[in-house]
Short mmCIF file of N, CA, C and O in Angstrom, two decimals:
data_model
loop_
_atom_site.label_atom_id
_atom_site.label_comp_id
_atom_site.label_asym_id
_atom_site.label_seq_id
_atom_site.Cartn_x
_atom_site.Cartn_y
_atom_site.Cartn_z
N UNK Q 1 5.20 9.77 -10.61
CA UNK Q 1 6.06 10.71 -11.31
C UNK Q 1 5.36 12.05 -11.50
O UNK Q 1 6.01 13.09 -11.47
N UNK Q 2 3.85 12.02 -11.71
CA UNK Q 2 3.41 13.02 -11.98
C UNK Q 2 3.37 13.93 -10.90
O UNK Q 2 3.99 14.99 -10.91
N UNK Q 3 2.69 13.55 -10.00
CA UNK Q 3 2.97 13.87 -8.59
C UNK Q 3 4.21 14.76 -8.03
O UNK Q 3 4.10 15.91 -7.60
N UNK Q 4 5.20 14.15 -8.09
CA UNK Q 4 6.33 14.93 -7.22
C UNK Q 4 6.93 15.81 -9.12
O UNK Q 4 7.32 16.98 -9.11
N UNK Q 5 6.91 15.49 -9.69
CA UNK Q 5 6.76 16.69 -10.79
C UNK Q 5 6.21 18.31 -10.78
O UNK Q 5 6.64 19.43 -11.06
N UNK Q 6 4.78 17.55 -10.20
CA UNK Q 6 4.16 18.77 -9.78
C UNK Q 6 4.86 19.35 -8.25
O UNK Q 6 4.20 20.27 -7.77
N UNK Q 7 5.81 19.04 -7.63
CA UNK Q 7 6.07 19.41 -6.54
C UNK Q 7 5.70 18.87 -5.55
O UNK Q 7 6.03 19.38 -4.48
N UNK Q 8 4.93 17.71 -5.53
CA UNK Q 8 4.68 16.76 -4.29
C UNK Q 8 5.30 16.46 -3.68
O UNK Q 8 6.31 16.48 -4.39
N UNK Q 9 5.70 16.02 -2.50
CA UNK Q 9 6.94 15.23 -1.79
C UNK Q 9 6.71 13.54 -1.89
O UNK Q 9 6.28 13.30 -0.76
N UNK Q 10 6.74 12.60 -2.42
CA UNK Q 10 6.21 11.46 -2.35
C UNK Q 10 6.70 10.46 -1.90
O UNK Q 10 7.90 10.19 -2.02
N UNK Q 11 5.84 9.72 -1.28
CA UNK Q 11 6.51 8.58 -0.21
C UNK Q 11 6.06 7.28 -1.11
O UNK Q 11 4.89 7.03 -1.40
N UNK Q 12 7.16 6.50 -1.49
CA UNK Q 12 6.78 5.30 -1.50
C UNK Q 12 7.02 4.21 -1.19
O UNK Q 12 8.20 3.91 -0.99
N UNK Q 13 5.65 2.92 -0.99
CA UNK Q 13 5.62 1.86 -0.17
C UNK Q 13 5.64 0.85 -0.99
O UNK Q 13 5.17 0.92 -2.12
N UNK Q 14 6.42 -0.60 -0.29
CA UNK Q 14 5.85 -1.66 -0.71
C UNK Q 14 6.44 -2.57 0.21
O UNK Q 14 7.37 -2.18 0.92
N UNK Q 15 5.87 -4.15 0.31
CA UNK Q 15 5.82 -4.58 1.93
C UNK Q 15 7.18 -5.19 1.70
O UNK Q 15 7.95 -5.15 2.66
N UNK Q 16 7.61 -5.76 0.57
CA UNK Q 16 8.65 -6.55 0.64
C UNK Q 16 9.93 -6.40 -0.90
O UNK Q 16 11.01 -6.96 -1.09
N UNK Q 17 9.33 -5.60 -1.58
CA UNK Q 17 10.35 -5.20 -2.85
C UNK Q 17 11.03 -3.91 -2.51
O UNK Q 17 10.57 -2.86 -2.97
N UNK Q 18 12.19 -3.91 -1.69
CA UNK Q 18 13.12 -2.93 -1.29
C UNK Q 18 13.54 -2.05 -2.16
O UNK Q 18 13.31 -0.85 -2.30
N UNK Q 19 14.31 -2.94 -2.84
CA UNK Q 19 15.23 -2.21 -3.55
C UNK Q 19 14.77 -1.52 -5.03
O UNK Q 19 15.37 -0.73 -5.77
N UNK Q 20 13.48 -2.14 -5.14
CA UNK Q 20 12.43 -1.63 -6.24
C UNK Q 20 12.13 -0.24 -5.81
O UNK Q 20 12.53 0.76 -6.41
N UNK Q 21 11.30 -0.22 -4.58
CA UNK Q 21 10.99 0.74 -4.19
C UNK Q 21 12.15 2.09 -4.04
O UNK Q 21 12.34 3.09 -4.74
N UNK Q 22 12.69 1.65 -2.98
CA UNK Q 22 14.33 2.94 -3.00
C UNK Q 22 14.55 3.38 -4.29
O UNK Q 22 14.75 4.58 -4.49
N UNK Q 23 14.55 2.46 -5.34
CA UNK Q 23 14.89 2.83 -6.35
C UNK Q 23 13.85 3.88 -7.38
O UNK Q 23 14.20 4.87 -8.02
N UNK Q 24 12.89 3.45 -7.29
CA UNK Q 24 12.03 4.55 -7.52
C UNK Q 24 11.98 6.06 -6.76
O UNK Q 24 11.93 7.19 -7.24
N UNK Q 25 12.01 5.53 -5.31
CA UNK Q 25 12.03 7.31 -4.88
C UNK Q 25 13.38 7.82 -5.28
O UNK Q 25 13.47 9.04 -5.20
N UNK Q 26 14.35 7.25 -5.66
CA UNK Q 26 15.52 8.07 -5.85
C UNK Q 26 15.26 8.49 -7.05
O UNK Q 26 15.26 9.72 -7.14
N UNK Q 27 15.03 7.88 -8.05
CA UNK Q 27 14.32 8.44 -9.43
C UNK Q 27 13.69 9.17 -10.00
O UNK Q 27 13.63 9.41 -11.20
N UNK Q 28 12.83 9.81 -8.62
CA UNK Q 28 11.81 10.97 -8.41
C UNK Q 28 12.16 12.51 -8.21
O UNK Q 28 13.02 13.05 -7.50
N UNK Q 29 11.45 12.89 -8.84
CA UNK Q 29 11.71 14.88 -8.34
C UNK Q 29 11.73 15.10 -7.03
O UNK Q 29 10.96 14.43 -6.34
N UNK Q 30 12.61 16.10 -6.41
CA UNK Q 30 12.00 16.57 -5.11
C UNK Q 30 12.17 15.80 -3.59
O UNK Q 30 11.67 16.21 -2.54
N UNK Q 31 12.88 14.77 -3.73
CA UNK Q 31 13.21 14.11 -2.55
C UNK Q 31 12.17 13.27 -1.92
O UNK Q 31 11.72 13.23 -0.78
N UNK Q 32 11.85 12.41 -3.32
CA UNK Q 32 10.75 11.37 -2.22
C UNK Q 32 11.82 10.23 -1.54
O UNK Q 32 13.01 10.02 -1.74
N UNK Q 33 10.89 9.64 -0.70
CA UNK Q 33 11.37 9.00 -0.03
C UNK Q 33 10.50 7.56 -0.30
O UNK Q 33 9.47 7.29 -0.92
N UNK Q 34 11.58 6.70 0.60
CA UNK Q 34 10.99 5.04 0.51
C UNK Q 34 10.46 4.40 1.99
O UNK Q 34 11.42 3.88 2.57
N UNK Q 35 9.33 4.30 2.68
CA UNK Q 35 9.39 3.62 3.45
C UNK Q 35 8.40 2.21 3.55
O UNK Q 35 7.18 2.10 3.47
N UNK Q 36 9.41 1.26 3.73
CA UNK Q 36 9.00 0.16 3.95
C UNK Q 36 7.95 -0.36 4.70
O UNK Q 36 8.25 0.10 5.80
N UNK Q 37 6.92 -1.00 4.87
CA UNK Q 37 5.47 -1.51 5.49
C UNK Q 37 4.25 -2.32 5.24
O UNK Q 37 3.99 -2.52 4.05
N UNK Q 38 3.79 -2.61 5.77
CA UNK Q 38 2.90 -3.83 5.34
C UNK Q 38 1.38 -3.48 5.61
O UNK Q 38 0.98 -3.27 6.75
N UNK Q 39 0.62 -3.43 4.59
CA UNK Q 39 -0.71 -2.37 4.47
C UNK Q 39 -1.55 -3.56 4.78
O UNK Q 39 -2.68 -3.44 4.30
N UNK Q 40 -1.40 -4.46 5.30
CA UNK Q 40 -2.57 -5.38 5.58
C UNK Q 40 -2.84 -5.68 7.11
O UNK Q 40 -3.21 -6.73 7.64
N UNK Q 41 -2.54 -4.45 7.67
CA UNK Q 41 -2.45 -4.91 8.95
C UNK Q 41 -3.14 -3.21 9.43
O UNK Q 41 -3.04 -2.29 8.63
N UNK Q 42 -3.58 -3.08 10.30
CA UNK Q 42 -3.77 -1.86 11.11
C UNK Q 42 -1.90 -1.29 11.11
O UNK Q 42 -1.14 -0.57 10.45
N UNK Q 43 -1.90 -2.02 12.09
CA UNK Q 43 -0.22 -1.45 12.80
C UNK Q 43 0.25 -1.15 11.57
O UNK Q 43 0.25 0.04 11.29
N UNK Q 44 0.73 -2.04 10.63
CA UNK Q 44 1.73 -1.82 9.46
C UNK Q 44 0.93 -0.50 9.06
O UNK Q 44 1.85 0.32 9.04
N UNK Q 45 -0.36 0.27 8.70
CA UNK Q 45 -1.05 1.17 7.88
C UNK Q 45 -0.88 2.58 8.48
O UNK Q 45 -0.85 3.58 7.77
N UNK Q 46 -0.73 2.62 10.23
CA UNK Q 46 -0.27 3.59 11.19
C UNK Q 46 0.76 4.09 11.05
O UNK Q 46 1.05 5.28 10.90
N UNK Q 47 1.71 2.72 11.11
CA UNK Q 47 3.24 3.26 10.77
C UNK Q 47 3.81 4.07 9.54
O UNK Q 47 4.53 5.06 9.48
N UNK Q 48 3.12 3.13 8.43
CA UNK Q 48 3.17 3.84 6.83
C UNK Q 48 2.79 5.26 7.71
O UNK Q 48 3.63 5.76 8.46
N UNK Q 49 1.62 5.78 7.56
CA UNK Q 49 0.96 7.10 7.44
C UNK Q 49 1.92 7.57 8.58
O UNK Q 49 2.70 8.25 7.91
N UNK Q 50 2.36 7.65 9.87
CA UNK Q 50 3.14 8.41 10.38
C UNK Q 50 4.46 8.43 10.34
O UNK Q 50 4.94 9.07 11.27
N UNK Q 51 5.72 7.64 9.13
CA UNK Q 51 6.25 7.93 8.96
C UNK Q 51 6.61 8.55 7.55
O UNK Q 51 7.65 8.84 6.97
N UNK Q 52 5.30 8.60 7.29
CA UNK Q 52 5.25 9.61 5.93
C UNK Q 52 5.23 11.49 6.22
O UNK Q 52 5.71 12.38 5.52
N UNK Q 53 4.61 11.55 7.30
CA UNK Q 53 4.37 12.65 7.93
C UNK Q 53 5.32 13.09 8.45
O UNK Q 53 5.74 14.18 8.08
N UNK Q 54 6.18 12.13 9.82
CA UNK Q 54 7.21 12.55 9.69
C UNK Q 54 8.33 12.95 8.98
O UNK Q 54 9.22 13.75 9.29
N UNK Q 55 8.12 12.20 7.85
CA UNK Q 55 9.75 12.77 6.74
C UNK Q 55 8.80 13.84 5.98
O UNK Q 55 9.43 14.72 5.41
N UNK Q 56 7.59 13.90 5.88
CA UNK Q 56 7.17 15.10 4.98
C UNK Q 56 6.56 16.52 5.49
O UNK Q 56 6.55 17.49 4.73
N UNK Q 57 6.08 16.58 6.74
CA UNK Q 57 6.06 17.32 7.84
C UNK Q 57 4.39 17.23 7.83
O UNK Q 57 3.78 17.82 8.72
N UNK Q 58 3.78 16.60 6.96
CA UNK Q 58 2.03 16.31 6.61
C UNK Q 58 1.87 16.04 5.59
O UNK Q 58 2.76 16.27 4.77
N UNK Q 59 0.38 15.31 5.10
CA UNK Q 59 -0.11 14.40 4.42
C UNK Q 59 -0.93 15.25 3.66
O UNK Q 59 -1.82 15.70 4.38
N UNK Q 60 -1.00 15.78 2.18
CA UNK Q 60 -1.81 16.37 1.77
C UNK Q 60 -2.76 15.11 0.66
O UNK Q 60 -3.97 15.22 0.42
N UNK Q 61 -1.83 13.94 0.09
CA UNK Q 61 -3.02 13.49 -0.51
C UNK Q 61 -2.65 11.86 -0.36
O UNK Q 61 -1.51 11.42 -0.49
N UNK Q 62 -3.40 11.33 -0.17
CA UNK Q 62 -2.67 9.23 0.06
C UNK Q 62 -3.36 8.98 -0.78
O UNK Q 62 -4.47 9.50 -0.88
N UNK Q 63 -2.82 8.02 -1.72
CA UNK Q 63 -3.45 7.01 -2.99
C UNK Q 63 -3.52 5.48 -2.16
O UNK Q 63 -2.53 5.02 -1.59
N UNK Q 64 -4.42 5.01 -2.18
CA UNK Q 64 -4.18 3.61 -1.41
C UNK Q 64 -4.35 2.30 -2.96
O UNK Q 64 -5.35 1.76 -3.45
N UNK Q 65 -2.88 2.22 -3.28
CA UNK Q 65 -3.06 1.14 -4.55
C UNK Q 65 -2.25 -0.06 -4.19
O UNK Q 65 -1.62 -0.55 -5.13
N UNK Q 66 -2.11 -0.74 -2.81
CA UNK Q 66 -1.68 -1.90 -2.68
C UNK Q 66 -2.91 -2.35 -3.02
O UNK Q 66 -4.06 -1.98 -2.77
N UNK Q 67 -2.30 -3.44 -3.78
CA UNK Q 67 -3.74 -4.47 -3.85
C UNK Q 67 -2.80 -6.15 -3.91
O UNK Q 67 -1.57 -6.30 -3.87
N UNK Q 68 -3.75 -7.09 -3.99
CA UNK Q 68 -3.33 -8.68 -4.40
C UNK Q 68 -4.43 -9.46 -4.62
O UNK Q 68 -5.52 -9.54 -4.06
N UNK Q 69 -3.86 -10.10 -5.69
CA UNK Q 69 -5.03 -10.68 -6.43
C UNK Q 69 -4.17 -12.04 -7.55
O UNK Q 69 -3.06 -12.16 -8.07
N UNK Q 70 -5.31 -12.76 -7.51
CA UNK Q 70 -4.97 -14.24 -8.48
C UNK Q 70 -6.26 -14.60 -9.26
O UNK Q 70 -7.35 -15.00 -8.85
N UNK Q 71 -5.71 -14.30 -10.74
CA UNK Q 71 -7.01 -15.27 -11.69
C UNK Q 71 -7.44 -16.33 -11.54
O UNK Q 71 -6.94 -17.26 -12.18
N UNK Q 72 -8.39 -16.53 -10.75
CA UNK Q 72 -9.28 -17.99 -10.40
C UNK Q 72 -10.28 -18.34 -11.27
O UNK Q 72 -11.23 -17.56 -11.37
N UNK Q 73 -10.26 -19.51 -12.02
CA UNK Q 73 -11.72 -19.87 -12.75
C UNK Q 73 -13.10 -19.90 -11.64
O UNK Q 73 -13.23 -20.49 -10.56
N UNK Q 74 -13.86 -19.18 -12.26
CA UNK Q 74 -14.97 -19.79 -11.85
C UNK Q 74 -15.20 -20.94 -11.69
O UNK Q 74 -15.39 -21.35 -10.54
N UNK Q 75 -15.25 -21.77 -12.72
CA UNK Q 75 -15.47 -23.05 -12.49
C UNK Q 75 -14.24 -23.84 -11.19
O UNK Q 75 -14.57 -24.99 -10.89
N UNK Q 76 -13.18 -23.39 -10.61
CA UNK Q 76 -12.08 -23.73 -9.43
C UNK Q 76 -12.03 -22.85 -8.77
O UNK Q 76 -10.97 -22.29 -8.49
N UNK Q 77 -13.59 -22.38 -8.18
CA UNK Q 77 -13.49 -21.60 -6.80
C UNK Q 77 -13.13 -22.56 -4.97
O UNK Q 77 -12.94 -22.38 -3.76
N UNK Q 78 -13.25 -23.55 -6.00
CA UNK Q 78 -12.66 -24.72 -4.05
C UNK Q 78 -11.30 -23.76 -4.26
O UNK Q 78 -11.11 -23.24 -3.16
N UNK Q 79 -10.21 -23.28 -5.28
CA UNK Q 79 -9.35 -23.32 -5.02
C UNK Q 79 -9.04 -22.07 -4.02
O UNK Q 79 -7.98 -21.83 -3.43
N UNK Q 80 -10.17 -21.40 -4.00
CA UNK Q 80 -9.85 -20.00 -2.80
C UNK Q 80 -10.28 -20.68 -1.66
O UNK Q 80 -11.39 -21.21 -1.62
N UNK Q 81 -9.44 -20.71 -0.64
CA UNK Q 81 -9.13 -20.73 0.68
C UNK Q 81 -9.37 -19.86 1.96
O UNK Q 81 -9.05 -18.69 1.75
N UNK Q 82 -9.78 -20.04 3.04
CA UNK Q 82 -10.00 -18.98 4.10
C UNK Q 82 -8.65 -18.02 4.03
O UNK Q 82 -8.61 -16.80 3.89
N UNK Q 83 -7.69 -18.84 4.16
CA UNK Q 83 -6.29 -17.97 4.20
C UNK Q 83 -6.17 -17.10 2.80
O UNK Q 83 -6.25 -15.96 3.26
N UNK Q 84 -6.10 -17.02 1.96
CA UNK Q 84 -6.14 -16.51 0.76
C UNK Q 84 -7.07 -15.03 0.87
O UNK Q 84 -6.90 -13.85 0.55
N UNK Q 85 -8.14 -15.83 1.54
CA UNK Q 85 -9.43 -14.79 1.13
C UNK Q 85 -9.26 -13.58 2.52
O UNK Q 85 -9.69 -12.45 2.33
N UNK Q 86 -8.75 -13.86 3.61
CA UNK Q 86 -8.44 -13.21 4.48
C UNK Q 86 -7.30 -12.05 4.25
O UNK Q 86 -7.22 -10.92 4.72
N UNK Q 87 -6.37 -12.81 3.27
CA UNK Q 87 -5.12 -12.16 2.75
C UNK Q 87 -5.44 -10.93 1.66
O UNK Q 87 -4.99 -9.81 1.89
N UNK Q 88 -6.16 -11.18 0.59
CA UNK Q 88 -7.10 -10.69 -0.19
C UNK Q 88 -7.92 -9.31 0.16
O UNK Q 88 -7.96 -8.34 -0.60
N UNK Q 89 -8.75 -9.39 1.78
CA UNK Q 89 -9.53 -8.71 2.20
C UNK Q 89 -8.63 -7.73 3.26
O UNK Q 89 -9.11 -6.66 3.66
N UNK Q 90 -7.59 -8.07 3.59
CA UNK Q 90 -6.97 -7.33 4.76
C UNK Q 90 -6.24 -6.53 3.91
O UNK Q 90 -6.69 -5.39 4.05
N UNK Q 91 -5.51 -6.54 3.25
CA UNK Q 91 -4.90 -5.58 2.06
C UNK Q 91 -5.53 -5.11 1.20
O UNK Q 91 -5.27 -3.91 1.22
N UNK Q 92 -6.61 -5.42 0.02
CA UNK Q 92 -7.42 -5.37 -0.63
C UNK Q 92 -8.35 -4.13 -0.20
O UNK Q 92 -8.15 -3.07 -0.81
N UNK Q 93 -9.44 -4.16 0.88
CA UNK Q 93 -10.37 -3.94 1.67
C UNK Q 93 -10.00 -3.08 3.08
O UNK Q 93 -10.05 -1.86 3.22
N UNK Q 94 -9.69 -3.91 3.89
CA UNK Q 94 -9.39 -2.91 5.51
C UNK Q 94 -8.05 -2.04 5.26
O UNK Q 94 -8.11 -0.93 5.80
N UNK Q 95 -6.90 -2.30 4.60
CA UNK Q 95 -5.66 -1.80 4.14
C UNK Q 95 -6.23 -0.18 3.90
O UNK Q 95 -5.99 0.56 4.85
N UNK Q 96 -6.92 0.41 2.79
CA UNK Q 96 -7.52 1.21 2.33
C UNK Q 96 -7.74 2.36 3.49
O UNK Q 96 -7.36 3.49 3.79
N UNK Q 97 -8.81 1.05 4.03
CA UNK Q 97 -9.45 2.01 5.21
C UNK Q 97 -8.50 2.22 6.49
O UNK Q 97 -8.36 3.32 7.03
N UNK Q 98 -7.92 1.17 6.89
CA UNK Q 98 -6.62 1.74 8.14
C UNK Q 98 -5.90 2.91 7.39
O UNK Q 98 -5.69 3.91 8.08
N UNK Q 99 -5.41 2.95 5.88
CA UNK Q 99 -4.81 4.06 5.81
C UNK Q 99 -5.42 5.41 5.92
O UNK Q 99 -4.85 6.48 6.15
N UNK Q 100 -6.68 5.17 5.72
CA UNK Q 100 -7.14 6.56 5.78
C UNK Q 100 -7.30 6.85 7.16
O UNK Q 100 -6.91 7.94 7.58
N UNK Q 101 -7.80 6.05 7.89
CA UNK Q 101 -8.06 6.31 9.25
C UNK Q 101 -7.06 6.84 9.63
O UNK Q 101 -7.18 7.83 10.35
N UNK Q 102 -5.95 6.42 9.33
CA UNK Q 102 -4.63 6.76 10.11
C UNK Q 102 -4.20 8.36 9.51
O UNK Q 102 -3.33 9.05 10.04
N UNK Q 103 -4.70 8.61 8.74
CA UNK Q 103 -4.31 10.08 7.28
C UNK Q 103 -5.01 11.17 8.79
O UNK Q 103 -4.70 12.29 9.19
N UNK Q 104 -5.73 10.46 9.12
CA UNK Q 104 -7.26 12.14 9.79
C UNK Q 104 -5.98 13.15 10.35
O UNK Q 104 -6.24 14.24 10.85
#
């Protein structure tokens, strides 16, 4: 909000809450927009960043705040899984960095 307040154009993402999202950029100053994508992937992080560019004509600032996460006891760490922890690190971790890579 603060953002396109100040005159930002703002794009926002999320991989699978649609109508959350739309609904927020319509809510926004200035004509943000909603595009849909999945930040845990290279491809999905490309697409985000160049169809942000395209509807905004360039990228002056990316916040990278997808994240996912589950309160695990210490004491029930069997309960994290390769799959989990892969899921965790590809969104979490490389997500971040494909987006920026993709921002240059």
């Amino acid at each position: 909000e603060r953002l396109a307040a100040e005159g930002y154009r703002v794009v926002v993402n999320s991989s699978k809450s649609v109508a959350e999202g739309e609904a927020l950029a319509a809510a926004l100053p200035g004509g943000a927009v909603y595009v849909q994508g999945d930040c845990s992937t290279a491809a999905g992080c490309e697409a985000l960043v160049g169809e942000a560019v395209r509807c905004c004509g360039r990228l002056d600032v990316l916040i990278c705040n997808a994240g996912v996460g589950k309160v695990i006891p210490h004491s029930r760490l069997d309960l994290v899984d390769d799959e989990y922890l892969h899921k965790i690190f590809a969104l979490n971790c490389f997500g971040p960095l494909w987006r920026s890579g993709s921002a240059r």
